[in-house]
GROMACS .gro file of C-alpha atoms in nm:
model
  360
    1MET     CA    1   5.749   0.926  -1.573
    2LYS     CA    2   5.594   1.117  -1.862
    3ALA     CA    3   5.356   0.960  -2.113
    4ALA     CA    4   5.108   1.046  -2.387
    5VAL     CA    5   4.767   0.997  -2.228
    6PHE     CA    6   4.440   0.976  -2.419
    7GLN     CA    7   4.196   1.228  -2.270
    8GLY     CA    8   3.896   1.147  -2.487
    9PRO     CA    9   3.817   1.210  -2.855
   10GLY     CA   10   4.040   1.481  -2.998
   11ARG     CA   11   4.251   1.525  -2.684
   12ILE     CA   12   4.591   1.394  -2.579
   13ALA     CA   13   4.832   1.517  -2.310
   14TRP     CA   14   5.200   1.455  -2.230
   15GLN     CA   15   5.175   1.423  -1.853
   16ASP     CA   16   5.301   1.251  -1.541
   17VAL     CA   17   5.186   0.892  -1.485
   18PRO     CA   18   5.306   0.620  -1.245
   19ASP     CA   19   5.614   0.420  -1.344
   20PRO     CA   20   5.532   0.071  -1.477
   21GLY     CA   21   5.626  -0.240  -1.282
   22ILE     CA   22   5.649  -0.613  -1.338
   23GLU     CA   23   5.300  -0.761  -1.303
   24ASP     CA   24   5.348  -1.110  -1.449
   25PRO     CA   25   5.654  -1.337  -1.465
   26GLY     CA   26   5.675  -1.300  -1.845
   27ASP     CA   27   5.689  -0.918  -1.838
   28VAL     CA   28   5.978  -0.688  -1.916
   29ILE     CA   29   6.016  -0.318  -1.842
   30VAL     CA   30   6.169  -0.129  -2.134
   31ARG     CA   31   6.312   0.222  -2.137
   32VAL     CA   32   6.175   0.375  -2.456
   33ASP     CA   33   6.455   0.508  -2.677
   34VAL     CA   34   6.262   0.565  -3.003
   35VAL     CA   35   5.886   0.567  -3.047
   36THR     CA   36   5.651   0.659  -3.328
   37ILE     CA   37   5.289   0.751  -3.393
   38CYS     CA   38   5.064   0.527  -3.599
   39GLY     CA   39   4.765   0.608  -3.814
   40THR     CA   40   4.570   0.387  -3.573
   41ASP     CA   41   4.652   0.634  -3.296
   42LEU     CA   42   4.482   0.903  -3.505
   43HIS     CA   43   4.180   0.674  -3.541
   44ILE     CA   44   4.175   0.641  -3.161
   45LEU     CA   45   4.179   1.020  -3.126
   46LYS     CA   46   3.886   1.041  -3.366
   47GLY     CA   47   3.689   0.803  -3.145
   48ASP     CA   48   3.701   0.516  -3.395
   49VAL     CA   49   3.832   0.266  -3.136
   50PRO     CA   50   3.589   0.281  -2.841
   51GLU     CA   51   3.778   0.012  -2.647
   52VAL     CA   52   4.047   0.275  -2.576
   53THR     CA   53   3.922   0.466  -2.273
   54PRO     CA   54   4.035   0.802  -2.133
   55GLY     CA   55   4.345   0.767  -1.919
   56ARG     CA   56   4.512   0.510  -2.144
   57VAL     CA   57   4.878   0.563  -2.241
   58LEU     CA   58   4.884   0.537  -2.620
   59GLY     CA   59   5.132   0.378  -2.857
   60HIS     CA   60   5.221   0.029  -2.977
   61GLU     CA   61   5.553   0.078  -3.161
   62ALA     CA   62   5.894   0.138  -3.003
   63VAL     CA   63   6.259   0.049  -2.973
   64GLY     CA   64   6.413   0.056  -2.629
   65THR     CA   65   6.645  -0.092  -2.370
   66VAL     CA   66   6.539  -0.364  -2.127
   67VAL     CA   67   6.578  -0.247  -1.766
   68GLU     CA   68   6.398  -0.525  -1.576
   69THR     CA   69   6.267  -0.872  -1.653
   70GLY     CA   70   6.018  -1.105  -1.491
   71ARG     CA   71   6.144  -1.434  -1.353
   72ASP     CA   72   6.016  -1.640  -1.650
   73VAL     CA   73   6.175  -1.431  -1.927
   74ARG     CA   74   6.445  -1.624  -2.112
   75THR     CA   75   6.522  -1.444  -2.439
   76VAL     CA   76   6.633  -1.099  -2.321
   77ARG     CA   77   6.804  -0.949  -2.018
   78PRO     CA   78   6.861  -0.600  -1.877
   79GLY     CA   79   7.074  -0.390  -2.109
   80ASP     CA   80   6.950  -0.551  -2.432
   81ARG     CA   81   6.828  -0.318  -2.708
   82VAL     CA   82   6.498  -0.452  -2.837
   83LEU     CA   83   6.220  -0.393  -3.084
   84ILE     CA   84   5.877  -0.392  -2.919
   85SER     CA   85   5.619  -0.559  -3.142
   86CYS     CA   86   5.277  -0.401  -3.179
   87ILE     CA   87   5.132  -0.746  -3.110
   88SER     CA   88   5.180  -0.946  -2.789
   89ALA     CA   89   5.155  -1.325  -2.803
   90CYS     CA   90   5.087  -1.563  -2.515
   91GLY     CA   91   5.229  -1.850  -2.721
   92ARG     CA   92   4.987  -2.104  -2.576
   93CYS     CA   93   4.638  -2.044  -2.716
   94ARG     CA   94   4.506  -2.198  -3.037
   95PHE     CA   95   4.576  -1.892  -3.250
   96CYS     CA   96   4.930  -1.839  -3.120
   97ARG     CA   97   5.009  -2.204  -3.195
   98GLU     CA   98   4.898  -2.133  -3.553
   99GLY     CA   99   5.121  -1.823  -3.571
  100ARG     CA  100   4.815  -1.596  -3.573
  101TYR     CA  101   4.935  -1.383  -3.284
  102GLY     CA  102   4.701  -1.096  -3.365
  103GLN     CA  103   4.408  -1.316  -3.264
  104CYS     CA  104   4.568  -1.430  -2.935
  105ARG     CA  105   4.309  -1.539  -2.678
  106GLY     CA  106   4.552  -1.575  -2.388
  107GLY     CA  107   4.578  -1.208  -2.297
  108GLY     CA  108   4.776  -1.091  -2.597
  109GLY     CA  109   4.696  -0.961  -2.944
  110TRP     CA  110   4.687  -0.586  -2.988
  111VAL     CA  111   4.693  -0.479  -2.625
  112LEU     CA  112   4.963  -0.208  -2.605
  113GLY     CA  113   4.803   0.135  -2.625
  114HIS     CA  114   4.467  -0.037  -2.663
  115LEU     CA  115   4.376  -0.247  -2.361
  116ILE     CA  116   4.687  -0.178  -2.151
  117ASP     CA  117   4.924   0.120  -2.133
  118GLY     CA  118   5.138   0.159  -2.440
  119THR     CA  119   5.475   0.273  -2.568
  120GLN     CA  120   5.439   0.651  -2.604
  121ALA     CA  121   5.604   0.697  -2.268
  122GLU     CA  122   5.946   0.704  -2.109
  123TYR     CA  123   5.904   0.343  -1.993
  124VAL     CA  124   5.664   0.063  -2.082
  125ARG     CA  125   5.567  -0.279  -1.946
  126VAL     CA  126   5.561  -0.539  -2.224
  127PRO     CA  127   5.380  -0.868  -2.152
  128PHE     CA  128   5.478  -1.207  -2.296
  129ALA     CA  129   5.825  -1.072  -2.364
  130ASP     CA  130   5.977  -1.391  -2.505
  131LEU     CA  131   5.749  -1.364  -2.812
  132SER     CA  132   5.679  -0.992  -2.808
  133VAL     CA  133   6.021  -0.823  -2.810
  134HIS     CA  134   6.306  -0.887  -3.054
  135PRO     CA  135   6.675  -0.829  -2.976
  136LEU     CA  136   6.825  -0.589  -3.228
  137PRO     CA  137   7.162  -0.632  -3.398
  138SER     CA  138   7.396  -0.339  -3.359
  139ALA     CA  139   7.392  -0.277  -3.735
  140VAL     CA  140   7.024  -0.176  -3.730
  141ASP     CA  141   6.955   0.188  -3.643
  142SER     CA  142   6.682   0.243  -3.385
  143PHE     CA  143   6.500   0.499  -3.601
  144ASP     CA  144   6.485   0.242  -3.880
  145ALA     CA  145   6.399  -0.052  -3.657
  146VAL     CA  146   6.092   0.116  -3.510
  147LEU     CA  147   5.925   0.075  -3.851
  148LEU     CA  148   5.933  -0.301  -3.795
  149ALA     CA  149   5.708  -0.273  -3.491
  150ASP     CA  150   5.397  -0.230  -3.705
  151ILE     CA  151   5.398  -0.077  -4.052
  152PHE     CA  152   5.626  -0.320  -4.236
  153PRO     CA  153   5.477  -0.643  -4.096
  154THR     CA  154   5.125  -0.502  -4.132
  155SER     CA  155   5.175  -0.404  -4.495
  156TYR     CA  156   5.352  -0.726  -4.580
  157GLU     CA  157   5.117  -0.968  -4.401
  158VAL     CA  158   4.778  -0.799  -4.435
  159GLY     CA  159   4.846  -0.645  -4.776
  160VAL     CA  160   5.102  -0.839  -4.977
  161LEU     CA  161   5.054  -1.189  -4.838
  162ASN     CA  162   4.676  -1.168  -4.803
  163GLY     CA  163   4.659  -1.020  -5.151
  164ARG     CA  164   4.878  -1.301  -5.285
  165VAL     CA  165   5.089  -1.070  -5.499
  166GLN     CA  166   5.255  -1.265  -5.780
  167PRO     CA  167   5.505  -1.190  -6.058
  168ALA     CA  168   5.359  -0.978  -6.340
  169ASP     CA  169   5.052  -0.876  -6.136
  170THR     CA  170   4.902  -0.530  -6.162
  171VAL     CA  171   4.889  -0.407  -5.803
  172VAL     CA  172   4.700  -0.097  -5.691
  173VAL     CA  173   4.763   0.056  -5.349
  174VAL     CA  174   4.496   0.305  -5.241
  175GLY     CA  175   4.650   0.530  -4.978
  176ALA     CA  176   5.017   0.628  -4.988
  177GLY     CA  177   5.069   0.694  -4.621
  178PRO     CA  178   5.327   0.492  -4.424
  179ILE     CA  179   5.130   0.167  -4.452
  180GLY     CA  180   5.066   0.210  -4.824
  181LEU     CA  181   5.429   0.300  -4.890
  182ALA     CA  182   5.550  -0.004  -4.698
  183ALA     CA  183   5.304  -0.213  -4.900
  184ILE     CA  184   5.460  -0.080  -5.221
  185ALA     CA  185   5.810  -0.159  -5.095
  186THR     CA  186   5.725  -0.515  -4.990
  187ALA     CA  187   5.506  -0.588  -5.293
  188ARG     CA  188   5.814  -0.525  -5.508
  189LEU     CA  189   5.974  -0.832  -5.350
  190TYR     CA  190   5.737  -1.040  -5.566
  191SER     CA  191   5.816  -0.871  -5.901
  192PRO     CA  192   5.469  -0.744  -5.994
  193GLY     CA  193   5.425  -0.618  -6.347
  194ARG     CA  194   5.326  -0.272  -6.228
  195ILE     CA  195   5.231  -0.093  -5.908
  196VAL     CA  196   4.984   0.195  -5.910
  197ALA     CA  197   4.959   0.429  -5.609
  198VAL     CA  198   4.649   0.638  -5.536
  199ASP     CA  199   4.637   0.925  -5.287
  200LEU     CA  200   4.510   1.280  -5.252
  201ALA     CA  201   4.847   1.432  -5.151
  202GLU     CA  202   5.109   1.493  -5.419
  203SER     CA  203   5.387   1.467  -5.159
  204ARG     CA  204   5.280   1.111  -5.081
  205LEU     CA  205   5.249   1.022  -5.447
  206ALA     CA  206   5.604   1.150  -5.496
  207ALA     CA  207   5.719   0.926  -5.208
  208ALA     CA  208   5.538   0.634  -5.371
  209ARG     CA  209   5.729   0.690  -5.695
  210GLU     CA  210   6.058   0.696  -5.503
  211LEU     CA  211   5.972   0.365  -5.338
  212GLY     CA  212   5.890   0.192  -5.663
  213ALA     CA  213   5.539   0.278  -5.781
  214ASP     CA  214   5.528   0.266  -6.160
  215ALA     CA  215   5.228   0.498  -6.187
  216THR     CA  216   5.059   0.740  -5.951
  217VAL     CA  217   4.727   0.916  -5.965
  218ALA     CA  218   4.537   1.154  -5.741
  219ALA     CA  219   4.229   1.000  -5.584
  220ASP     CA  220   4.012   1.272  -5.735
  221GLU     CA  221   4.159   1.247  -6.086
  222GLY     CA  222   4.017   0.923  -6.221
  223PRO     CA  223   4.217   0.633  -6.073
  224GLU     CA  224   3.953   0.383  -6.184
  225GLN     CA  225   3.984   0.496  -6.544
  226LEU     CA  226   4.364   0.480  -6.524
  227VAL     CA  227   4.354   0.121  -6.396
  228GLU     CA  228   4.106   0.029  -6.667
  229ASP     CA  229   4.332   0.180  -6.933
  230LEU     CA  230   4.645   0.007  -6.798
  231THR     CA  231   4.478  -0.334  -6.790
  232ASP     CA  232   4.282  -0.320  -7.118
  233GLY     CA  233   3.960  -0.294  -6.924
  234LEU     CA  234   4.025  -0.602  -6.710
  235GLY     CA  235   4.104  -0.447  -6.373
  236ALA     CA  236   4.387  -0.496  -6.123
  237ASP     CA  237   4.496  -0.837  -5.998
  238VAL     CA  238   4.545  -0.706  -5.643
  239VAL     CA  239   4.405  -0.391  -5.483
  240MET     CA  240   4.510  -0.291  -5.132
  241GLU     CA  241   4.306  -0.049  -4.919
  242ALA     CA  242   4.540   0.146  -4.691
  243VAL     CA  243   4.323   0.439  -4.584
  244GLY     CA  244   4.039   0.313  -4.367
  245VAL     CA  245   3.745   0.509  -4.507
  246PRO     CA  246   3.438   0.372  -4.687
  247GLU     CA  247   3.503   0.559  -5.011
  248ALA     CA  248   3.851   0.407  -5.044
  249PHE     CA  249   3.729   0.052  -4.981
  250GLU     CA  250   3.444   0.086  -5.229
  251MET     CA  251   3.686   0.225  -5.489
  252CYS     CA  252   3.906  -0.080  -5.440
  253THR     CA  253   3.618  -0.317  -5.512
  254ARG     CA  254   3.547  -0.132  -5.838
  255MET     CA  255   3.908  -0.157  -5.958
  256VAL     CA  256   3.968  -0.529  -5.905
  257ARG     CA  257   3.946  -0.774  -6.196
  258PRO     CA  258   3.727  -1.085  -6.202
  259GLY     CA  259   3.907  -1.345  -5.991
  260GLY     CA  260   4.121  -1.074  -5.829
  261ARG     CA  261   4.193  -0.995  -5.466
  262VAL     CA  262   4.108  -0.695  -5.247
  263ALA     CA  263   4.326  -0.681  -4.935
  264ASN     CA  264   4.190  -0.439  -4.677
  265ILE     CA  265   4.466  -0.304  -4.451
  266GLY     CA  266   4.306   0.020  -4.329
  267VAL     CA  267   4.144   0.064  -3.987
  268HIS     CA  268   3.777   0.144  -4.040
  269GLY     CA  269   3.562   0.338  -3.798
  270LYS     CA  270   3.249   0.355  -4.016
  271PRO     CA  271   3.055   0.098  -4.221
  272ALA     CA  272   3.145   0.055  -4.585
  273ALA     CA  273   2.903  -0.066  -4.850
  274LEU     CA  274   2.971  -0.409  -4.994
  275HIS     CA  275   2.811  -0.408  -5.338
  276LEU     CA  276   2.742  -0.778  -5.373
  277GLU     CA  277   2.499  -0.702  -5.655
  278ASP     CA  278   2.809  -0.626  -5.862
  279LEU     CA  279   3.068  -0.850  -5.696
  280TRP     CA  280   2.887  -1.182  -5.657
  281ILE     CA  281   2.953  -1.284  -6.015
  282LYS     CA  282   3.319  -1.174  -6.030
  283ASP     CA  283   3.485  -1.442  -5.810
  284VAL     CA  284   3.652  -1.165  -5.607
  285THR     CA  285   3.833  -1.246  -5.284
  286ILE     CA  286   3.819  -0.981  -5.010
  287THR     CA  287   4.046  -1.020  -4.708
  288THR     CA  288   4.073  -0.830  -4.382
  289GLY     CA  289   4.317  -0.875  -4.101
  290LEU     CA  290   4.503  -0.760  -3.795
  291VAL     CA  291   4.876  -0.808  -3.829
  292ASP     CA  292   5.025  -1.115  -3.658
  293THR     CA  293   5.390  -0.993  -3.673
  294SER     CA  294   5.499  -1.351  -3.748
  295SER     CA  295   5.707  -1.204  -4.031
  296THR     CA  296   5.901  -0.965  -3.806
  297PRO     CA  297   6.214  -1.183  -3.764
  298MET     CA  298   6.241  -1.223  -4.142
  299LEU     CA  299   6.188  -0.852  -4.203
  300LEU     CA  300   6.447  -0.773  -3.938
  301ARG     CA  301   6.701  -0.988  -4.121
  302MET     CA  302   6.617  -0.804  -4.443
  303MET     CA  303   6.665  -0.467  -4.274
  304ALA     CA  304   6.999  -0.575  -4.131
  305ALA     CA  305   7.101  -0.670  -4.486
  306GLY     CA  306   6.995  -0.331  -4.623
  307ARG     CA  307   6.699  -0.470  -4.818
  308LEU     CA  308   6.422  -0.254  -4.673
  309PRO     CA  309   6.394   0.121  -4.750
  310ALA     CA  310   6.322   0.231  -4.395
  311ALA     CA  311   6.505   0.564  -4.377
  312GLU     CA  312   6.293   0.715  -4.658
  313LEU     CA  313   5.975   0.679  -4.453
  314VAL     CA  314   6.075   0.883  -4.146
  315THR     CA  315   6.030   1.247  -4.248
  316HIS     CA  316   6.015   1.416  -3.907
  317ARG     CA  317   6.211   1.358  -3.585
  318PHE     CA  318   6.133   1.497  -3.242
  319GLU     CA  319   6.253   1.468  -2.885
  320ILE     CA  320   6.026   1.234  -2.693
  321GLY     CA  321   5.896   1.523  -2.483
  322GLN     CA  322   5.761   1.688  -2.799
  323MET     CA  323   5.482   1.432  -2.826
  324GLU     CA  324   5.198   1.681  -2.861
  325GLU     CA  325   5.381   1.868  -3.138
  326ALA     CA  326   5.454   1.538  -3.315
  327TYR     CA  327   5.085   1.443  -3.303
  328ASP     CA  328   4.995   1.780  -3.454
  329VAL     CA  329   5.246   1.741  -3.739
  330PHE     CA  330   5.144   1.382  -3.812
  331GLY     CA  331   4.774   1.461  -3.787
  332ARG     CA  332   4.809   1.737  -4.048
  333ALA     CA  333   5.013   1.528  -4.291
  334GLY     CA  334   4.843   1.686  -4.590
  335ASP     CA  335   4.985   2.023  -4.487
  336THR     CA  336   5.314   1.916  -4.329
  337GLY     CA  337   5.416   1.642  -4.571
  338ALA     CA  338   5.472   1.403  -4.282
  339LEU     CA  339   5.498   1.035  -4.365
  340LYS     CA  340   5.625   0.878  -4.043
  341VAL     CA  341   5.729   1.076  -3.736
  342ALA     CA  342   5.976   0.935  -3.485
  343LEU     CA  343   6.059   1.055  -3.136
  344GLY     CA  344   6.372   0.975  -2.940
  345GLY     CA  345   6.580   1.095  -2.644
  346PRO     CA  346   6.700   1.240  -2.429
  347GLN     CA  347   6.831   0.918  -2.278
  348HIS     CA  348   6.836   0.821  -1.910
  349THR     CA  349   7.110   0.632  -1.730
  350ALA     CA  350   6.895   0.467  -1.461
  351VAL     CA  351   6.538   0.375  -1.391
  352GLN     CA  352   6.337   0.297  -1.082
  353VAL     CA  353   6.041   0.071  -1.131
  354ALA     CA  354   5.766  -0.021  -0.894
  355GLY     CA  355   5.866  -0.318  -0.683
  356SER     CA  356   6.242  -0.266  -0.716
  357PRO     CA  357   6.447  -0.226  -0.394
  358ASP     CA  358   6.539   0.135  -0.477
  359ALA     CA  359   6.177   0.230  -0.533
  360ALA     CA  360   6.074   0.151  -0.177
   0.00000   0.00000   0.00000
């Protein structure tokens, strides 16, 4: 099969790799129908995630069709259309029993495209399938559903829930890429008083306004002063960092009010300064987190009911074989206006996997 293979910092190739096969009884093999590229994949290409070694198939978000199941799989069967979660969960360790699947110690957590081969391929092996894939109702479009693999649960859990957004809050979202935009959309579920979006790109600020931001400001045009003016000098109740660079995190800590919350969502590859000489007296709560995807079933029900603005986030579509072009477009989002790119098709009618009778 073909797959997007990490070649080392700055290099990726769409190339031939061996077909995946069932390795454990809880595995499924999924034919990838729609896949997307995450900002975390760009961090990997920059060398920010050293655990990802050359030769790894990238990707942790996809929608596809089950073609083979291990003997212990109970929730799906061949032919089912499924959402592949970015997080795999063993279901048995301490953290999984607490619903904190992102911290799984039984072989799960964020493994796809990280510690094992991922979803940016024609086929993918998904471990712990009973907790890690979700059957999709026919009413949910695959290009919409793929946004539930990562960005919506990440924004909702790590941003909105960790930030404890409440009615009438002033919420600031620094970074209006896909994660920041999904944070704006899901923060609105809690009726904040106002949402302020900060970004460098006007195209992303325009998208933020469409998704419900009440005010937008360029990152280099005084966002801290705007927040101060909007809050009578108090500061924001909740500030979400959705970029993953030190300057953005440090800006967030300057914009939060005494007793407020800073929810860091971004993936950081460099140290950021924590100015405790200023923060120690302000009763500020700072949270970090890897998504657990425990909210995915709820978000999927909301999408099926038409309550999530998924279609607005996918700005570019490609055939799956155009992976290198899609990476280029997504990586130059400031020039191309890309928010989320999605790749799908052409479809196959059959698959041979290692270990199947026809593959002998």
